[in-house]
Amino acid sequence: MAHAVKHSTEVAPQIHLIQVPIPYPFKYVNCYLLKGEGAVLVDCALDTPEARPGLEAALAEHGLSFADLDQVVLTHHHPDHYGLCGLIEAYGPKVGMLDLEKERGHIFWTQDQRMMREGMALFARHGVTGEVLQGLEEEMRATRQRVHPAQNPQTFHDGETLQLAGMSFRVIWTPGHADGHAMFLRESDGVLLAGDQILERISPNIGIWAYSFPNPLALYLESLEKTARLGAKVAFTGHYGPIQDIPGRCRELAQHHQERLAHLRGLMGGEAKTAWALSLELFPGNLNLAQRRFAWSETLAHLEYLVAEGSAQRLEGQPVRYTL
Ligand SMILES: [Zn+2]
């Protein structure tokens, strides 16, 4: 008999992990099927030739197709978590996200021409030029092809208790990685569906984009404290493995950002530099264009944090430069 690959694993009662392959360095996005009274999918990968069949095969193990889901609930609007939601919605399930994420994240996909223009203007304002700028535009257009925006997203709010497949989950707003990033806490047993708020092996990208809050790093550091205080027993995250010591991981991530801020200040002693130039120093090495984009946005977020706390200056101009 052929050996069947199992596409999903029950990681907690009625919570099934589905690891969907994605074309990013972390290789998989973790989606979660909640299966109790009904079926709800938390996060849904993006539309690649591997991801969609992978997700469908996992659902089929449970005798489900997209049409059988009650709803898809999203932690945030990034393509690896959101991309297939409009396609699944077309089969009938509702798509739910935090009210703030609909206003501030979902629009990245529905107002994509404006977002592209503003995004390119921000890259240019912060020192990206020529071929790199053109490459970033092509890369963003390619990603857009893999995303199907929800047509009629439903919203929930911070602190609301949702009934998902017959289970109660409290919504916890944790801005930083995305303005409207949400986690879902099953209070009955302390299981936290944490999205990309905390990750096991890497620090989630905290970046500034044309459409994001002006100081996402300050918000993220607050969100880490909020996450640490929840008393959750285990976090099932958007990438990599589960996290048992949630307060410990929150402390490590906060510490990591303090070290990065100190490192960045160390690079800023001499003449004023652009965020792009500083990102090449802060993240040296051979990064592809997508990774360079993240490195730039992460650097910019750290620079704006320093400016907001008064320990660095932003020199307006085209391009904008930063100095101590
Ligand atoms: Zn992610």
mmCIF file of C-alpha atoms and ligand atoms in Angstrom:
data_model
loop_
_atom_site.group_PDB
_atom_site.id
_atom_site.type_symbol
_atom_site.label_atom_id
_atom_site.label_comp_id
_atom_site.label_asym_id
_atom_site.label_seq_id
_atom_site.Cartn_x
_atom_site.Cartn_y
_atom_site.Cartn_z
ATOM 1 C CA MET A 1 0.000 0.000 0.000
ATOM 2 C CA ALA A 2 1.267 3.436 -0.854
ATOM 3 C CA HIS A 3 2.544 5.409 2.065
ATOM 4 C CA ALA A 4 0.244 8.378 2.542
ATOM 5 C CA VAL A 5 1.827 11.656 3.597
ATOM 6 C CA LYS A 6 -0.086 13.134 6.480
ATOM 7 C CA HIS A 7 -0.822 16.790 5.892
ATOM 8 C CA SER A 8 -2.145 17.777 9.290
ATOM 9 C CA THR A 9 -1.374 17.034 12.940
ATOM 10 C CA GLU A 10 -3.560 17.543 16.000
ATOM 11 C CA VAL A 11 -1.376 19.745 18.202
ATOM 12 C CA ALA A 12 -4.006 20.465 20.882
ATOM 13 C CA PRO A 13 -7.552 19.174 21.325
ATOM 14 C CA GLN A 14 -9.533 20.069 18.196
ATOM 15 C CA ILE A 15 -6.647 22.145 16.780
ATOM 16 C CA HIS A 16 -4.898 20.690 13.744
ATOM 17 C CA LEU A 17 -1.673 22.150 12.402
ATOM 18 C CA ILE A 18 -1.438 22.347 8.620
ATOM 19 C CA GLN A 19 2.028 23.252 7.372
ATOM 20 C CA VAL A 20 1.709 24.773 3.936
ATOM 21 C CA PRO A 21 4.813 25.261 1.764
ATOM 22 C CA ILE A 22 5.536 28.882 0.845
ATOM 23 C CA PRO A 23 8.300 30.452 -1.264
ATOM 24 C CA TYR A 24 9.941 32.260 1.682
ATOM 25 C CA PRO A 25 13.046 31.475 3.762
ATOM 26 C CA PHE A 26 10.978 29.904 6.557
ATOM 27 C CA LYS A 27 9.571 27.432 3.957
ATOM 28 C CA TYR A 28 6.188 26.878 5.620
ATOM 29 C CA VAL A 29 3.324 28.851 7.015
ATOM 30 C CA ASN A 30 1.399 27.213 9.820
ATOM 31 C CA CYS A 31 -2.340 27.238 9.287
ATOM 32 C CA TYR A 32 -4.641 25.796 11.931
ATOM 33 C CA LEU A 33 -7.846 23.887 11.372
ATOM 34 C CA LEU A 34 -10.224 24.217 14.314
ATOM 35 C CA LYS A 35 -12.550 21.278 14.180
ATOM 36 C CA GLY A 36 -15.317 20.932 16.714
ATOM 37 C CA GLU A 37 -18.867 22.046 16.048
ATOM 38 C CA GLY A 38 -18.052 23.027 12.506
ATOM 39 C CA ALA A 39 -14.687 23.848 11.004
ATOM 40 C CA VAL A 40 -12.697 27.080 10.950
ATOM 41 C CA LEU A 41 -9.350 27.721 9.310
ATOM 42 C CA VAL A 42 -6.916 30.164 10.933
ATOM 43 C CA ASP A 43 -4.691 31.710 8.231
ATOM 44 C CA CYS A 44 -4.577 30.355 4.706
ATOM 45 C CA ALA A 45 -1.205 30.659 2.893
ATOM 46 C CA LEU A 46 -0.830 32.243 -0.526
ATOM 47 C CA ASP A 47 -1.694 31.052 -4.007
ATOM 48 C CA THR A 48 1.288 29.116 -5.342
ATOM 49 C CA PRO A 49 1.246 25.806 -7.250
ATOM 50 C CA GLU A 50 2.325 24.038 -4.008
ATOM 51 C CA ALA A 51 0.344 25.911 -1.378
ATOM 52 C CA ARG A 52 -3.198 25.575 -2.605
ATOM 53 C CA PRO A 53 -3.073 21.796 -3.281
ATOM 54 C CA GLY A 54 -1.221 21.321 0.029
ATOM 55 C CA LEU A 55 -3.959 23.078 1.938
ATOM 56 C CA GLU A 56 -6.684 21.224 0.039
ATOM 57 C CA ALA A 57 -5.028 17.848 0.702
ATOM 58 C CA ALA A 58 -4.853 18.608 4.432
ATOM 59 C CA LEU A 59 -8.519 19.567 4.562
ATOM 60 C CA ALA A 60 -9.417 16.436 2.572
ATOM 61 C CA GLU A 61 -7.907 14.290 5.365
ATOM 62 C CA HIS A 62 -10.715 15.671 7.501
ATOM 63 C CA GLY A 63 -13.294 15.103 4.791
ATOM 64 C CA LEU A 64 -13.434 18.818 4.126
ATOM 65 C CA SER A 65 -13.144 21.102 1.139
ATOM 66 C CA PHE A 66 -13.004 24.910 1.145
ATOM 67 C CA ALA A 67 -16.807 25.027 0.826
ATOM 68 C CA ASP A 68 -17.228 23.074 4.094
ATOM 69 C CA LEU A 69 -15.435 25.634 6.254
ATOM 70 C CA ASP A 70 -17.625 27.939 8.347
ATOM 71 C CA GLN A 71 -15.048 30.665 8.110
ATOM 72 C CA VAL A 72 -11.439 31.636 7.643
ATOM 73 C CA VAL A 73 -10.032 33.779 10.432
ATOM 74 C CA LEU A 74 -6.845 35.761 9.806
ATOM 75 C CA THR A 75 -4.110 36.857 12.182
ATOM 76 C CA HIS A 76 -2.946 39.543 9.736
ATOM 77 C CA HIS A 77 -2.892 40.601 6.091
ATOM 78 C CA HIS A 78 0.608 39.486 5.030
ATOM 79 C CA PRO A 79 0.495 37.392 1.850
ATOM 80 C CA ASP A 80 1.615 34.115 3.445
ATOM 81 C CA HIS A 81 -1.302 34.277 5.907
ATOM 82 C CA TYR A 82 -3.958 36.029 3.823
ATOM 83 C CA GLY A 83 -3.297 35.209 0.168
ATOM 84 C CA LEU A 84 -5.912 32.511 -0.504
ATOM 85 C CA CYS A 85 -8.686 34.072 1.574
ATOM 86 C CA GLY A 86 -10.615 35.620 -1.309
ATOM 87 C CA LEU A 87 -10.497 32.375 -3.247
ATOM 88 C CA ILE A 88 -11.826 30.383 -0.272
ATOM 89 C CA GLU A 89 -14.457 33.066 0.361
ATOM 90 C CA ALA A 90 -15.757 32.473 -3.168
ATOM 91 C CA TYR A 91 -16.699 28.915 -2.077
ATOM 92 C CA GLY A 92 -18.918 30.287 0.702
ATOM 93 C CA PRO A 93 -16.968 30.626 3.969
ATOM 94 C CA LYS A 94 -16.815 34.028 5.600
ATOM 95 C CA VAL A 95 -13.442 35.702 6.068
ATOM 96 C CA GLY A 96 -12.846 37.384 9.424
ATOM 97 C CA MET A 97 -10.111 39.758 10.561
ATOM 98 C CA LEU A 98 -9.570 42.441 13.199
ATOM 99 C CA ASP A 99 -11.473 45.657 12.390
ATOM 100 C CA LEU A 100 -8.201 47.590 12.384
ATOM 101 C CA GLU A 101 -6.576 45.093 10.024
ATOM 102 C CA LYS A 102 -9.402 45.534 7.548
ATOM 103 C CA GLU A 103 -8.863 49.306 7.659
ATOM 104 C CA ARG A 104 -5.075 49.263 7.633
ATOM 105 C CA GLY A 105 -3.875 45.926 6.162
ATOM 106 C CA HIS A 106 -6.563 44.492 3.891
ATOM 107 C CA ILE A 107 -6.527 47.761 1.902
ATOM 108 C CA PHE A 108 -2.938 47.020 0.909
ATOM 109 C CA TRP A 109 -4.428 44.425 -1.468
ATOM 110 C CA THR A 110 -7.680 46.130 -2.442
ATOM 111 C CA GLN A 111 -6.114 49.536 -3.153
ATOM 112 C CA ASP A 112 -3.041 47.985 -4.663
ATOM 113 C CA GLN A 113 -2.261 50.601 -7.325
ATOM 114 C CA ARG A 114 -2.183 53.409 -4.762
ATOM 115 C CA MET A 115 -0.254 51.223 -2.308
ATOM 116 C CA MET A 116 2.322 50.405 -4.979
ATOM 117 C CA ARG A 117 2.787 54.101 -5.804
ATOM 118 C CA GLU A 118 3.131 55.107 -2.164
ATOM 119 C CA GLY A 119 5.400 52.156 -1.429
ATOM 120 C CA MET A 120 7.742 53.034 -4.300
ATOM 121 C CA ALA A 121 7.781 56.685 -3.220
ATOM 122 C CA LEU A 122 8.760 55.636 0.317
ATOM 123 C CA PHE A 123 11.601 53.406 -0.947
ATOM 124 C CA ALA A 124 12.905 56.320 -3.039
ATOM 125 C CA ARG A 125 12.528 58.790 -0.154
ATOM 126 C CA HIS A 126 14.708 56.510 1.972
ATOM 127 C CA GLY A 127 17.563 56.014 -0.446
ATOM 128 C CA VAL A 128 16.579 53.158 -2.766
ATOM 129 C CA THR A 129 17.518 53.916 -6.383
ATOM 130 C CA GLY A 130 17.813 52.564 -9.913
ATOM 131 C CA GLU A 131 17.786 48.853 -10.557
ATOM 132 C CA VAL A 132 17.011 47.949 -6.971
ATOM 133 C CA LEU A 133 13.946 50.175 -6.989
ATOM 134 C CA GLN A 134 12.782 48.585 -10.227
ATOM 135 C CA GLY A 135 13.469 45.098 -8.868
ATOM 136 C CA LEU A 136 11.417 45.805 -5.759
ATOM 137 C CA GLU A 137 8.489 46.889 -7.889
ATOM 138 C CA GLU A 138 8.631 43.676 -9.934
ATOM 139 C CA GLU A 139 8.922 41.583 -6.794
ATOM 140 C CA MET A 140 5.880 43.286 -5.243
ATOM 141 C CA ARG A 141 3.856 42.804 -8.415
ATOM 142 C CA ALA A 142 4.705 39.101 -8.432
ATOM 143 C CA THR A 143 3.517 38.758 -4.829
ATOM 144 C CA ARG A 144 0.288 40.568 -5.669
ATOM 145 C CA GLN A 145 -0.446 37.865 -8.276
ATOM 146 C CA ARG A 146 -0.512 35.271 -5.502
ATOM 147 C CA VAL A 147 -3.025 37.129 -3.365
ATOM 148 C CA HIS A 148 -6.807 37.015 -3.663
ATOM 149 C CA PRO A 149 -8.321 39.722 -1.449
ATOM 150 C CA ALA A 150 -11.500 39.002 0.461
ATOM 151 C CA GLN A 151 -14.474 40.732 -1.147
ATOM 152 C CA ASN A 152 -16.618 41.002 1.958
ATOM 153 C CA PRO A 153 -14.453 40.671 5.074
ATOM 154 C CA GLN A 154 -16.195 40.400 8.437
ATOM 155 C CA THR A 155 -14.542 42.073 11.387
ATOM 156 C CA PHE A 156 -14.069 41.493 15.088
ATOM 157 C CA HIS A 157 -12.522 43.739 17.699
ATOM 158 C CA ASP A 158 -9.804 43.585 20.326
ATOM 159 C CA GLY A 159 -11.013 41.758 23.431
ATOM 160 C CA GLU A 160 -14.012 40.186 21.719
ATOM 161 C CA THR A 161 -14.719 36.519 22.393
ATOM 162 C CA LEU A 162 -15.246 34.583 19.177
ATOM 163 C CA GLN A 163 -17.002 31.254 18.863
ATOM 164 C CA LEU A 164 -14.871 29.290 16.413
ATOM 165 C CA ALA A 165 -15.982 25.739 15.642
ATOM 166 C CA GLY A 166 -17.795 25.725 19.000
ATOM 167 C CA MET A 167 -14.770 26.921 20.982
ATOM 168 C CA SER A 168 -14.312 30.290 22.686
ATOM 169 C CA PHE A 169 -11.285 32.327 21.691
ATOM 170 C CA ARG A 170 -10.477 35.815 22.957
ATOM 171 C CA VAL A 171 -9.101 38.237 20.364
ATOM 172 C CA ILE A 172 -5.876 39.957 21.395
ATOM 173 C CA TRP A 173 -4.634 42.894 19.327
ATOM 174 C CA THR A 174 -0.836 42.937 19.102
ATOM 175 C CA PRO A 175 0.313 45.697 16.734
ATOM 176 C CA GLY A 176 3.936 45.756 15.555
ATOM 177 C CA HIS A 177 4.445 43.048 12.914
ATOM 178 C CA ALA A 178 1.272 44.411 11.302
ATOM 179 C CA ASP A 179 -0.888 47.282 12.555
ATOM 180 C CA GLY A 180 -3.916 45.053 13.041
ATOM 181 C CA HIS A 181 -2.160 41.827 13.998
ATOM 182 C CA ALA A 182 -4.404 39.623 16.153
ATOM 183 C CA MET A 183 -3.856 36.536 18.281
ATOM 184 C CA PHE A 184 -6.546 34.134 19.463
ATOM 185 C CA LEU A 185 -6.448 32.767 23.027
ATOM 186 C CA ARG A 186 -8.469 29.708 24.003
ATOM 187 C CA GLU A 187 -8.950 30.626 27.646
ATOM 188 C CA SER A 188 -10.222 27.190 28.659
ATOM 189 C CA ASP A 189 -6.732 25.697 28.324
ATOM 190 C CA GLY A 190 -4.377 28.592 27.575
ATOM 191 C CA VAL A 191 -3.706 27.668 23.948
ATOM 192 C CA LEU A 192 -2.623 30.755 22.041
ATOM 193 C CA LEU A 193 -2.790 31.001 18.262
ATOM 194 C CA ALA A 194 -0.085 33.625 18.050
ATOM 195 C CA GLY A 195 0.330 34.372 14.338
ATOM 196 C CA ASP A 196 3.679 36.075 13.778
ATOM 197 C CA GLN A 197 3.681 37.970 17.087
ATOM 198 C CA ILE A 198 6.367 35.663 18.475
ATOM 199 C CA LEU A 199 8.329 33.045 16.546
ATOM 200 C CA GLU A 200 10.593 30.285 17.730
ATOM 201 C CA ARG A 201 13.815 30.736 15.759
ATOM 202 C CA ILE A 202 13.651 34.166 14.213
ATOM 203 C CA SER A 203 12.611 37.648 15.168
ATOM 204 C CA PRO A 204 9.394 38.585 13.323
ATOM 205 C CA ASN A 205 9.923 41.457 10.901
ATOM 206 C CA ILE A 206 9.058 44.799 12.474
ATOM 207 C CA GLY A 207 9.072 47.240 9.616
ATOM 208 C CA ILE A 208 7.752 50.550 8.391
ATOM 209 C CA TRP A 209 5.787 50.507 5.153
ATOM 210 C CA ALA A 210 3.974 53.326 3.384
ATOM 211 C CA TYR A 211 0.700 52.374 5.056
ATOM 212 C CA SER A 212 1.821 51.415 8.554
ATOM 213 C CA PHE A 213 1.862 53.183 11.922
ATOM 214 C CA PRO A 214 4.827 55.584 12.250
ATOM 215 C CA ASN A 215 6.548 53.788 15.163
ATOM 216 C CA PRO A 216 5.774 50.067 14.910
ATOM 217 C CA LEU A 217 8.745 49.022 17.047
ATOM 218 C CA ALA A 218 7.403 50.914 20.075
ATOM 219 C CA LEU A 219 4.026 49.228 19.538
ATOM 220 C CA TYR A 220 5.666 45.833 19.126
ATOM 221 C CA LEU A 221 7.623 46.134 22.382
ATOM 222 C CA GLU A 222 4.330 46.937 24.154
ATOM 223 C CA SER A 223 2.684 43.982 22.415
ATOM 224 C CA LEU A 224 5.444 41.690 23.676
ATOM 225 C CA GLU A 225 4.672 42.762 27.255
ATOM 226 C CA LYS A 226 0.972 42.198 26.637
ATOM 227 C CA THR A 227 1.704 38.736 25.215
ATOM 228 C CA ALA A 228 3.956 37.804 28.147
ATOM 229 C CA ARG A 229 1.245 38.765 30.648
ATOM 230 C CA LEU A 230 -1.527 36.612 29.128
ATOM 231 C CA GLY A 231 -0.670 33.531 31.142
ATOM 232 C CA ALA A 232 -1.001 31.389 27.989
ATOM 233 C CA LYS A 233 0.399 27.855 28.274
ATOM 234 C CA VAL A 234 1.609 27.326 24.722
ATOM 235 C CA ALA A 235 1.812 29.440 21.580
ATOM 236 C CA PHE A 236 1.174 27.916 18.180
ATOM 237 C CA THR A 237 2.780 30.322 15.778
ATOM 238 C CA GLY A 238 2.684 31.283 12.102
ATOM 239 C CA HIS A 239 6.059 29.690 11.331
ATOM 240 C CA TYR A 240 8.298 27.103 13.030
ATOM 241 C CA GLY A 241 7.458 25.149 16.148
ATOM 242 C CA PRO A 242 5.343 25.884 19.221
ATOM 243 C CA ILE A 243 6.616 28.042 22.096
ATOM 244 C CA GLN A 244 6.128 26.806 25.666
ATOM 245 C CA ASP A 245 7.906 29.566 27.598
ATOM 246 C CA ILE A 246 6.022 32.527 26.198
ATOM 247 C CA PRO A 247 7.263 35.186 28.668
ATOM 248 C CA GLY A 248 10.834 33.933 28.132
ATOM 249 C CA ARG A 249 10.573 34.217 24.346
ATOM 250 C CA CYS A 250 9.009 37.691 24.666
ATOM 251 C CA ARG A 251 11.966 38.786 26.808
ATOM 252 C CA GLU A 252 14.461 37.398 24.281
ATOM 253 C CA LEU A 253 12.780 39.224 21.410
ATOM 254 C CA ALA A 254 12.661 42.515 23.346
ATOM 255 C CA GLN A 255 16.345 42.085 24.214
ATOM 256 C CA HIS A 256 17.151 41.373 20.558
ATOM 257 C CA HIS A 257 15.592 44.694 19.520
ATOM 258 C CA GLN A 258 17.507 46.585 22.225
ATOM 259 C CA GLU A 259 20.730 45.065 20.893
ATOM 260 C CA ARG A 260 19.787 45.953 17.331
ATOM 261 C CA LEU A 261 19.064 49.548 18.377
ATOM 262 C CA ALA A 262 22.483 49.747 20.047
ATOM 263 C CA HIS A 263 24.173 48.230 16.978
ATOM 264 C CA LEU A 264 22.395 50.712 14.711
ATOM 265 C CA ARG A 265 23.483 53.662 16.859
ATOM 266 C CA GLY A 266 27.019 52.345 16.562
ATOM 267 C CA LEU A 267 26.768 52.610 12.760
ATOM 268 C CA MET A 268 25.565 56.210 12.940
ATOM 269 C CA GLY A 269 28.597 58.010 14.366
ATOM 270 C CA GLY A 270 29.791 59.811 11.251
ATOM 271 C CA GLU A 271 27.997 61.504 8.380
ATOM 272 C CA ALA A 272 24.225 61.258 8.010
ATOM 273 C CA LYS A 273 23.064 58.192 6.049
ATOM 274 C CA THR A 274 19.885 56.956 4.444
ATOM 275 C CA ALA A 275 17.856 54.067 5.856
ATOM 276 C CA TRP A 276 18.826 52.058 2.768
ATOM 277 C CA ALA A 277 22.569 52.633 3.313
ATOM 278 C CA LEU A 278 22.264 51.782 7.001
ATOM 279 C CA SER A 279 20.290 48.624 6.181
ATOM 280 C CA LEU A 280 23.222 47.383 4.061
ATOM 281 C CA GLU A 281 25.482 47.793 7.102
ATOM 282 C CA LEU A 282 23.033 46.470 9.678
ATOM 283 C CA PHE A 283 22.207 43.419 7.528
ATOM 284 C CA PRO A 284 25.402 42.691 5.584
ATOM 285 C CA GLY A 285 25.702 39.655 3.362
ATOM 286 C CA ASN A 286 24.011 38.221 0.386
ATOM 287 C CA LEU A 287 20.295 38.863 0.725
ATOM 288 C CA ASN A 288 17.866 38.521 -2.144
ATOM 289 C CA LEU A 289 15.684 41.459 -3.105
ATOM 290 C CA ALA A 290 12.738 40.438 -0.938
ATOM 291 C CA GLN A 291 15.047 40.007 2.047
ATOM 292 C CA ARG A 292 16.651 43.404 1.304
ATOM 293 C CA ARG A 293 13.192 44.952 1.345
ATOM 294 C CA PHE A 294 12.559 43.505 4.802
ATOM 295 C CA ALA A 295 16.024 44.565 5.991
ATOM 296 C CA TRP A 296 15.334 48.116 4.824
ATOM 297 C CA SER A 297 11.905 48.313 6.479
ATOM 298 C CA GLU A 298 13.296 46.831 9.698
ATOM 299 C CA THR A 299 16.143 49.365 9.699
ATOM 300 C CA LEU A 300 13.696 52.207 9.076
ATOM 301 C CA ALA A 301 11.510 51.063 11.984
ATOM 302 C CA HIS A 302 14.530 51.066 14.281
ATOM 303 C CA LEU A 303 15.632 54.499 13.034
ATOM 304 C CA GLU A 304 12.186 55.987 13.628
ATOM 305 C CA TYR A 305 12.150 54.439 17.104
ATOM 306 C CA LEU A 306 15.434 56.230 17.865
ATOM 307 C CA VAL A 307 14.060 59.483 16.459
ATOM 308 C CA ALA A 308 10.880 59.185 18.558
ATOM 309 C CA GLU A 309 12.861 58.585 21.746
ATOM 310 C CA GLY A 310 15.129 61.537 20.940
ATOM 311 C CA SER A 311 18.386 59.641 20.456
ATOM 312 C CA ALA A 312 18.697 60.142 16.676
ATOM 313 C CA GLN A 313 17.683 62.816 14.172
ATOM 314 C CA ARG A 314 15.869 62.600 10.885
ATOM 315 C CA LEU A 315 17.181 65.099 8.320
ATOM 316 C CA GLU A 316 14.359 65.788 5.869
ATOM 317 C CA GLY A 317 15.213 65.909 2.181
ATOM 318 C CA GLN A 318 15.241 63.673 -0.859
ATOM 319 C CA PRO A 319 16.518 61.276 0.306
ATOM 320 C CA VAL A 320 15.874 61.452 4.029
ATOM 321 C CA ARG A 321 19.001 60.895 6.098
ATOM 322 C CA TYR A 322 19.570 59.950 9.715
ATOM 323 C CA THR A 323 22.261 60.959 12.162
ATOM 324 C CA LEU A 324 22.857 60.814 15.918
HETATM 325 ZN ZN ZN B 1 4.162 35.093 8.350
#
